[in-house]
Coordinates of C-alpha atoms in Angstrom, one line a residue:
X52 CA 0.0 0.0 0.0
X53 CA 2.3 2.7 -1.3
X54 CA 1.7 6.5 -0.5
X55 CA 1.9 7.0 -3.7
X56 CA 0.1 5.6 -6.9
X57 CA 2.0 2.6 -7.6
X58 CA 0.0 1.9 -10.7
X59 CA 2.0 4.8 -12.8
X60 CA 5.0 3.3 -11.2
X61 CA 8.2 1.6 -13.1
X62 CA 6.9 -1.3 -15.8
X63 CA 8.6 -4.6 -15.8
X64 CA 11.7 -3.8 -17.8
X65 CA 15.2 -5.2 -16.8
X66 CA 17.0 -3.0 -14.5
X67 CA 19.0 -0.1 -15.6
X68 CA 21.2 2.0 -13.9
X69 CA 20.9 1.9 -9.8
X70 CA 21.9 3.3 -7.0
X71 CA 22.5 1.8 -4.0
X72 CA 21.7 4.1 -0.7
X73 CA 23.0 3.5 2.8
X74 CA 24.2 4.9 6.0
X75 CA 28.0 3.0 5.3
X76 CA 28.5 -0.7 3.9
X77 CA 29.7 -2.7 6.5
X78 CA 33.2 -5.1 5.8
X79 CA 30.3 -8.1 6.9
X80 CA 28.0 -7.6 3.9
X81 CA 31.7 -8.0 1.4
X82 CA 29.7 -11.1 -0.1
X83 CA 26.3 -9.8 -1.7
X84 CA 28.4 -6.3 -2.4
X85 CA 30.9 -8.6 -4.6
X86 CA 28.2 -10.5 -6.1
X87 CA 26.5 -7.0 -6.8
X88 CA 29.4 -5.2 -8.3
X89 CA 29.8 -8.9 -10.9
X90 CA 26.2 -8.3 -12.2
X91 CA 24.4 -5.3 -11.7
X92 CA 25.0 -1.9 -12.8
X93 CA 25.0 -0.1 -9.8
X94 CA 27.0 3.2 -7.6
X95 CA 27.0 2.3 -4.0
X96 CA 26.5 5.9 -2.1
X97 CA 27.2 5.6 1.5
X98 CA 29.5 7.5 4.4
X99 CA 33.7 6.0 4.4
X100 CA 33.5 5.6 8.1
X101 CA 31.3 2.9 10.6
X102 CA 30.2 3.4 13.5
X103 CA 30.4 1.1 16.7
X104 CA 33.5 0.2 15.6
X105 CA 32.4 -1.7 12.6
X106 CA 34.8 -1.4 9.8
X107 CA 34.2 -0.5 6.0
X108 CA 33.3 -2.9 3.2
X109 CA 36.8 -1.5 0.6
X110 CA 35.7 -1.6 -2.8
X111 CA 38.0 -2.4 -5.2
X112 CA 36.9 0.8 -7.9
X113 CA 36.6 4.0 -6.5
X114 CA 34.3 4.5 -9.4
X115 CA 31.5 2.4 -8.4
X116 CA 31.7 4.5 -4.7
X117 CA 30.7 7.8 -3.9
X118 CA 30.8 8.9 -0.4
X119 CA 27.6 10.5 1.3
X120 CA 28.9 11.8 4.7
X121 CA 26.3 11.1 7.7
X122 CA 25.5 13.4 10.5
X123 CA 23.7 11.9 13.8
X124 CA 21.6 13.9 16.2
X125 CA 20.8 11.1 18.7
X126 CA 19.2 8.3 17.0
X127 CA 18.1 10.5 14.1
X128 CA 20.1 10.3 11.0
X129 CA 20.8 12.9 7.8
X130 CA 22.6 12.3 4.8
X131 CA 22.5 15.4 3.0
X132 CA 24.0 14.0 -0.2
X133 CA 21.2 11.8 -0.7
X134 CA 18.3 14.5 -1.3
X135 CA 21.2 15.6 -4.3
X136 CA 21.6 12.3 -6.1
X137 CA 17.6 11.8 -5.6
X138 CA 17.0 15.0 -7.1
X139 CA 19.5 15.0 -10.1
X140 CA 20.6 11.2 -10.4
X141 CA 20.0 9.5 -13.5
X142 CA 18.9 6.3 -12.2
X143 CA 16.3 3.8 -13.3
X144 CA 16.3 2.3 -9.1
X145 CA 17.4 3.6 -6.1
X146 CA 17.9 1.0 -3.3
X147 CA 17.6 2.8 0.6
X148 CA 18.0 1.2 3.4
X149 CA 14.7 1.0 5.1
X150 CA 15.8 2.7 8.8
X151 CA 13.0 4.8 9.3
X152 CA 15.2 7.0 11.6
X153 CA 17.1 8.1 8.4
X154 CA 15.5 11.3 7.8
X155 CA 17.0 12.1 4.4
X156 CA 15.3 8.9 3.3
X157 CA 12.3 9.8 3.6
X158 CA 13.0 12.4 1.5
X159 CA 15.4 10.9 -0.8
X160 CA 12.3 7.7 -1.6
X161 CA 9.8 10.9 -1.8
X162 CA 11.7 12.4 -4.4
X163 CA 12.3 9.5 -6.4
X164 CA 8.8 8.7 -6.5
X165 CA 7.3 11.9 -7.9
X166 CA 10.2 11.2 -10.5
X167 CA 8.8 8.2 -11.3
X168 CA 12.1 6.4 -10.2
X169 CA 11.6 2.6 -8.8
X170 CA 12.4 2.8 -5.2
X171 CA 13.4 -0.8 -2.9
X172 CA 13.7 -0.4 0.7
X173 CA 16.3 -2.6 1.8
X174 CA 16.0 -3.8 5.9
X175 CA 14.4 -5.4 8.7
X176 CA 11.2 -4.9 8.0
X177 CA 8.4 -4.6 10.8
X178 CA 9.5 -7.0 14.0
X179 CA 6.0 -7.9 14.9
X180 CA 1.8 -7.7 13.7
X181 CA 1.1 -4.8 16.6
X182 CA -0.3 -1.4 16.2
X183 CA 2.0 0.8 18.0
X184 CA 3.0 4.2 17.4
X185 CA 6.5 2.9 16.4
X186 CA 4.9 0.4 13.2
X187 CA 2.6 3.1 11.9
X188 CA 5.4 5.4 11.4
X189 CA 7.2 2.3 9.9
X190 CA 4.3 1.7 7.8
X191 CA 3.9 5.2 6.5
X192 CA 7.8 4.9 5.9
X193 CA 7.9 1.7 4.1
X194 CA 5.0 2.6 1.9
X195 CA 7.2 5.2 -0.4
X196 CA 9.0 2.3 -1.9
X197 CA 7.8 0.1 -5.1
X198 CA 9.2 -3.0 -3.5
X199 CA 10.5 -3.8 -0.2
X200 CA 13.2 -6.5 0.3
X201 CA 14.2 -8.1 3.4
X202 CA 15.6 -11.1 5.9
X203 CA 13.0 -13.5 7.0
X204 CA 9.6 -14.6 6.2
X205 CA 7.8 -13.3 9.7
X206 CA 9.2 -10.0 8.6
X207 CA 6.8 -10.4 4.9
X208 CA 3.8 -12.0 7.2
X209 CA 3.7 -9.0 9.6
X210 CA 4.3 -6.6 6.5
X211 CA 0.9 -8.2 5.4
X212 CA -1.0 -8.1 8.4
X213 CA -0.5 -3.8 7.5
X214 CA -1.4 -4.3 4.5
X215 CA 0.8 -4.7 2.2
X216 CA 1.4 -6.6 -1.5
X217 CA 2.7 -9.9 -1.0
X218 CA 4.1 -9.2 -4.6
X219 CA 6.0 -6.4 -3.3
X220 CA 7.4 -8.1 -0.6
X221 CA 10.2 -9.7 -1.6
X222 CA 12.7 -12.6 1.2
X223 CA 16.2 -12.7 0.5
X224 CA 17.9 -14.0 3.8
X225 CA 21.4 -13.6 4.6
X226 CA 24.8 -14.4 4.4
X227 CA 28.1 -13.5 5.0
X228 CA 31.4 -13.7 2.7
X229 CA 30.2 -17.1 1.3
X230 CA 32.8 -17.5 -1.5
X231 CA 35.9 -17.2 1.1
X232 CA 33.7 -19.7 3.6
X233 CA 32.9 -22.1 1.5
X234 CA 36.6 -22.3 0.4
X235 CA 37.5 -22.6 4.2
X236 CA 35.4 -25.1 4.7
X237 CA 36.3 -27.2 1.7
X238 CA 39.5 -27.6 3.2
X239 CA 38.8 -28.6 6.4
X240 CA 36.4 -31.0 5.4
X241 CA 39.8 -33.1 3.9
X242 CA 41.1 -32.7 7.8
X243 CA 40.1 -35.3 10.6
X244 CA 37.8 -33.8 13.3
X245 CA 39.9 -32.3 16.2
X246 CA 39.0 -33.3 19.5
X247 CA 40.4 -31.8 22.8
X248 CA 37.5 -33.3 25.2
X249 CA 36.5 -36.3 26.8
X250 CA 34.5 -39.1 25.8
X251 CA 30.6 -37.8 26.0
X252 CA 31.5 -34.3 25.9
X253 CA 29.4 -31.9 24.1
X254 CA 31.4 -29.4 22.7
X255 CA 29.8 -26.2 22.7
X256 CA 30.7 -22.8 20.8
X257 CA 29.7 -19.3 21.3
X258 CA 30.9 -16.3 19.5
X259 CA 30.1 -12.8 19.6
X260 CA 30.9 -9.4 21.8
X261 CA 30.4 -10.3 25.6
X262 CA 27.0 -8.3 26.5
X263 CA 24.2 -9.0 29.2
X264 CA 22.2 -9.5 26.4
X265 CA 23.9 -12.2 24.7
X266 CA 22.8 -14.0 28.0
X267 CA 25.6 -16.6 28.6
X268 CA 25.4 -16.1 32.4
X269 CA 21.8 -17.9 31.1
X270 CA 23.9 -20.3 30.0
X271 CA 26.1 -21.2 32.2
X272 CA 23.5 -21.3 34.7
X273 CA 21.6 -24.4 32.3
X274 CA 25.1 -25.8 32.0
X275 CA 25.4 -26.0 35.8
X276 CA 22.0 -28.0 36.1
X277 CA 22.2 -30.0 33.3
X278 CA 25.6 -31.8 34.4
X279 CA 23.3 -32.7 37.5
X280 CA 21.5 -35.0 36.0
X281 CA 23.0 -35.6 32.6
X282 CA 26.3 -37.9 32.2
X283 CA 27.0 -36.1 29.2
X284 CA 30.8 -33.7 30.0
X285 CA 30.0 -29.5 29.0
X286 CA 32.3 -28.1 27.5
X287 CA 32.3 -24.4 26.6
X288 CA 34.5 -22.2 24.1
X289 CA 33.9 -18.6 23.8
X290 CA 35.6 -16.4 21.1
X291 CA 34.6 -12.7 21.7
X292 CA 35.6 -9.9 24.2
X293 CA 33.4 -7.1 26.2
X294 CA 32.4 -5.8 29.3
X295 CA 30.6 -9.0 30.7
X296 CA 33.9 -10.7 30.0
X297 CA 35.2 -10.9 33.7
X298 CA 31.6 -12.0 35.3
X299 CA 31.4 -14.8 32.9
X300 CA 34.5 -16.3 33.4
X301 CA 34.1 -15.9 37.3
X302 CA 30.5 -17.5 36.9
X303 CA 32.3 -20.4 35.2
X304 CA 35.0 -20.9 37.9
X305 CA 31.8 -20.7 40.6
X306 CA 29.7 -23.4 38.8
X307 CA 32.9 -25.7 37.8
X308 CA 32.1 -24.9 34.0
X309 CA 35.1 -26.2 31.9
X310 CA 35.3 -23.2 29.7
X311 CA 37.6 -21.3 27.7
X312 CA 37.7 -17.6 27.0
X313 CA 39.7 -17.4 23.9
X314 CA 39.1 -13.4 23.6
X315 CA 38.9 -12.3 20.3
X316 CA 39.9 -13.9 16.9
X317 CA 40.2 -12.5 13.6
X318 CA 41.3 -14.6 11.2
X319 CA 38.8 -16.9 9.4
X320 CA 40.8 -20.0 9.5
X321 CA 40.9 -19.9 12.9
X322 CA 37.4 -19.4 13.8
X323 CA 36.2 -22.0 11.4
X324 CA 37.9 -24.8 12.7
X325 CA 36.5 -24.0 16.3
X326 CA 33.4 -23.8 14.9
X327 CA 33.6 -26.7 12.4
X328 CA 34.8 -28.9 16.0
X329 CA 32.2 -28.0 17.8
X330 CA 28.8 -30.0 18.2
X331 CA 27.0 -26.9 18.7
X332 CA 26.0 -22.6 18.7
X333 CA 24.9 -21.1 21.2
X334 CA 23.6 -17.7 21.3
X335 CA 20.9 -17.3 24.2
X336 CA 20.4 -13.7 24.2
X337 CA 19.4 -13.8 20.3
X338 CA 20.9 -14.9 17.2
X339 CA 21.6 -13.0 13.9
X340 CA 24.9 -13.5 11.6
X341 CA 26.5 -15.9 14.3
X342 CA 23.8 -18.3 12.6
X343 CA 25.1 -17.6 9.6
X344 CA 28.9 -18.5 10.4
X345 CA 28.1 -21.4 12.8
X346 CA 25.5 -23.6 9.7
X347 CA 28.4 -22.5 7.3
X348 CA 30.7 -24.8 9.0
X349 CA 28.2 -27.4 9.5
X350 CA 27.3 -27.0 13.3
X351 CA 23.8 -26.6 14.5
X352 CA 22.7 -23.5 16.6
X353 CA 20.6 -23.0 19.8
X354 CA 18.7 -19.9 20.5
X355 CA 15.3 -18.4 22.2
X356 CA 12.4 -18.9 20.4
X357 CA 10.7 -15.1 20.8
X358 CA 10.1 -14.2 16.7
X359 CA 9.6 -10.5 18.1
X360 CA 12.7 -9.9 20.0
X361 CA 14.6 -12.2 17.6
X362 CA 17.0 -11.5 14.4
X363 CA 15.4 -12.9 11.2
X364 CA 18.5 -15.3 10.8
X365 CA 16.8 -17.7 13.6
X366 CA 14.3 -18.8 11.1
X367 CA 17.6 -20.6 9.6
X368 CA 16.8 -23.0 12.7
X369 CA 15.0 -25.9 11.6
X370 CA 14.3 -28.2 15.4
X371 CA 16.1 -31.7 14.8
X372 CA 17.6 -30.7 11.6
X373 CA 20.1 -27.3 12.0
X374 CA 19.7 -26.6 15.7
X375 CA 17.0 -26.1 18.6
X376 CA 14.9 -23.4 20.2
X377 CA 14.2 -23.0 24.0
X378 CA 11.7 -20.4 25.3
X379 CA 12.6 -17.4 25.9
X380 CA 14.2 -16.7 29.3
X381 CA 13.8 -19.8 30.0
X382 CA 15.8 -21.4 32.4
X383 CA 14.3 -25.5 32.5
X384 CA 13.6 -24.8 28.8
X385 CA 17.4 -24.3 27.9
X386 CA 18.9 -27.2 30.5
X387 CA 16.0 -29.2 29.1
X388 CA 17.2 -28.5 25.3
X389 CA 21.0 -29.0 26.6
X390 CA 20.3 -32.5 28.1
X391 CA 18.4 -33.6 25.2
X392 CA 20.7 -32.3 22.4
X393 CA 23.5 -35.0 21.9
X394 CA 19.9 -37.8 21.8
X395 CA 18.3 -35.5 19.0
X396 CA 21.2 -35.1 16.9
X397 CA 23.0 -38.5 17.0
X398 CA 24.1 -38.3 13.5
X399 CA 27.0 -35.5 13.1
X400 CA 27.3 -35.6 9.4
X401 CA 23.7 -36.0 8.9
X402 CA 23.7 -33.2 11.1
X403 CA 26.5 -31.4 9.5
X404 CA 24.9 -31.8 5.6
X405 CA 21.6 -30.0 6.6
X406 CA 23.5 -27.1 7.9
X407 CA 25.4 -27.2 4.9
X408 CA 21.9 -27.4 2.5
X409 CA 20.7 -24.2 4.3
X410 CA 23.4 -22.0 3.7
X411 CA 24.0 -23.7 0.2
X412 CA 20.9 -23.6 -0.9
X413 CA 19.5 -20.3 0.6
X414 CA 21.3 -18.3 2.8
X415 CA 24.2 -17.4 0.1
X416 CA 25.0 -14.0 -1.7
X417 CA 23.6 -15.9 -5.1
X418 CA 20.2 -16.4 -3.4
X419 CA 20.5 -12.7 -2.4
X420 CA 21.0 -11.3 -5.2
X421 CA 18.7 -13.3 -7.2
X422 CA 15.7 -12.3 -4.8
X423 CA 16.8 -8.6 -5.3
X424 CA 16.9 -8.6 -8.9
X425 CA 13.2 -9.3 -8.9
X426 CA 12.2 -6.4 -6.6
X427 CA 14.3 -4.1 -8.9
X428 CA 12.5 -5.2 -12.5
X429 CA 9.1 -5.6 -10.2
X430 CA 8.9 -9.2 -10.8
X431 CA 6.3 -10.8 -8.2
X432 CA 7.6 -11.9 -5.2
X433 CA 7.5 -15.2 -4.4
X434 CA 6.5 -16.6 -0.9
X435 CA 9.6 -16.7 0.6
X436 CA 9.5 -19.4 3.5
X437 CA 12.1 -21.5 1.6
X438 CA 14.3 -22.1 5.0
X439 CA 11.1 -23.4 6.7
X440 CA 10.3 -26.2 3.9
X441 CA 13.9 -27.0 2.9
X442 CA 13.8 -30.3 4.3
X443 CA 10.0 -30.8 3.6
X444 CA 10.5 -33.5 0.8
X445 CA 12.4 -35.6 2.7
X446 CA 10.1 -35.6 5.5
X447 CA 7.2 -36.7 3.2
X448 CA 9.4 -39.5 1.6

């Protein structure tokens, strides 16, 4: 339900010329960018600097990057340069980020649409079905684009509930640098498994900046009852730094947690092989692009089941197949999912091949792109709950 008459708007015709609009292009997004730059015509406009420390994707042709400096007042966000290329860019699409606090956007998408420009909001999407104040001004936001693209299929289902074309509301999942990955993990697939535990161990991984709300303390508390009245050994090996660093480790040394704080790690190589040993993710607080890197090396992940509060990447966990999902918060309902993991997924290369089909097959910069190019020649979306019925034929066989 676009603000403005979507009937006048772009025929289907193959895309043109397009510009690509965000705040900065993070280093993590280096695989759909490369896969961009390979087939689409397209300027990336966006500031050179993060912010929260997150480096800068470095493209390779300072010609297909122009910079578009970002001021912030608070949470608000204005990017001058934008309202310029809007105006005067001669551009068949322009591709925004859809942050709603971005207030040159909404000018910028505004623009382009009395233009008669195709306009594809690139984000999140709404997080739940509920009329607050904060949706309606999302809705009124995400209605001056043509086509909306975005993470998971909850996100298109609550877009619908507001009213919006399914057509226009196009799933492209994830992924990180899948090219260098899958190379990685090529190799060590030629390596015998490492093992540094006992018999009956389950070998658990967890990898992110140390925050209360990545809720390991959570964790660690499950761990502590589950070795109670499980015979199965915990194991625990974090890769990440922060401030909840010191009250983790001195919560493992209280509850006898055999853990390891390996601080942070940079280089791939590295980080795949703990990942790759391990039987298992987990992310308590939520999940987002640690699901991404854990499936990618074949190891299920465990994380809350709360859609809402949730990153779209959790609907990359299929229960029994690529990992498990406790209730929210929930304290029985994470030692229950820890004591009953190693009986669920017997089979590790059974295991380890349906982690490998769901980044394979849809969370992948190919699949990205793909789903993208529709929303920019306004080809109908399709339904987009692939991840959710990847493994459907072989439960039917």
């Amino acid at each position: 339900m676009p603000i403005f008459n979507s009937k006048k708007s772009i025929p289907n015709l193959p895309c043109t010329k397009i510009a690509l609009c965000y705040h900065f292009f993070p280093h993590y997004r280096k695989g759909i960018i490369e896969e961009i730059l390979k087939e689409l015509p397209v300027d990336f406009v966006g500031d050179d600097k993060g912010v929260e420390g997150i480096k800068t994707f470095n493209f390779p042709n300072s010609k297909s990057f122009s910079i578009a400096k970002c001021t912030y007042f608070g949470k608000l966000m204005f990017q001058p340069k934008i309202l310029w290329i809007a105006l005067t860019g001669n551009y068949s699409t322009y591709i925004f980020l859809a942050n709603p606090n971005h207030i040159t956007t909404w000018m910028g998408a505004a623009i382009c649409r009395i233009r008669n420009k195709r306009v594809v909001f690139w984000g999140h999407g709404f997080k739940s079905q509920n009329q607050t104040k904060s949706n309606k001004i999302r809705k009124a936001f995400f209605s001056l684009a043509n086509a909306f693209y975005t993470y998971g299929y909850n996100a298109k289902k609550n877009a619908l509930s507001m009213g919006f074309n399914e057509k226009d509301i196009h799933v492209g999942f994830n992924s990180l640098d899948y090219s260098s990955q899958i190379s990685v993990r090529n190799h060590l697939q030629y390596k015998p498994l490492k093992s540094t535990s006992l018999p009956d161990t389950l070998n658990i991984s967890c990898i992110s900046r140390l925050t209360y709300t990545c809720r390991y303390d959570l964790l660690f508390d499950a761990i502590a009852l589950a070795q109670k009245s499980s015979s199965v050994n915990y194991k625990v090996t974090i890769i990440g730094d922060g401030p909840e660093r010191l009250a983790l480790e001195n919560q493992a040394k209280k509850l006898e947690i055999n853990s390891v704080f390996l601080g942070p790690i940079y280089e791939e190589q590295k980080i795949a092989e703990i990942l790759y040993n391990s039987d298992v993710t987990i992310s308590p607080g939520k999940i987002g692009l640690t699901a991404m890197h854990s499936l990618m090396y074949g190891t299920p992940v465990i994380s809350h089941d709360d859609i809402v509060s949730q990153m779209p990447e959790v609907e990359a966990i299929i229960p029994g197949r690529t990992g498990e999902l406790f209730r929210h918060n929930d304290l029985d309902s994470l030692t229950e999912t820890l004591i009953s993991f190693p009986t669920r997924f017997r089979d590790r290369n059974k295991t380890r091949n349906s982690c490998f089909a769901m980044m394979d097959r849809i969370y992948n910069p190919k699949k990205q792109l793909d789903v993208l190019k529709m929303a920019i020649d306004n080809i109908p979306a399709t339904k987009g709950d692939d991840a959710f019925n990847l493994f459907n034929d072989e439960i039917h066989k």
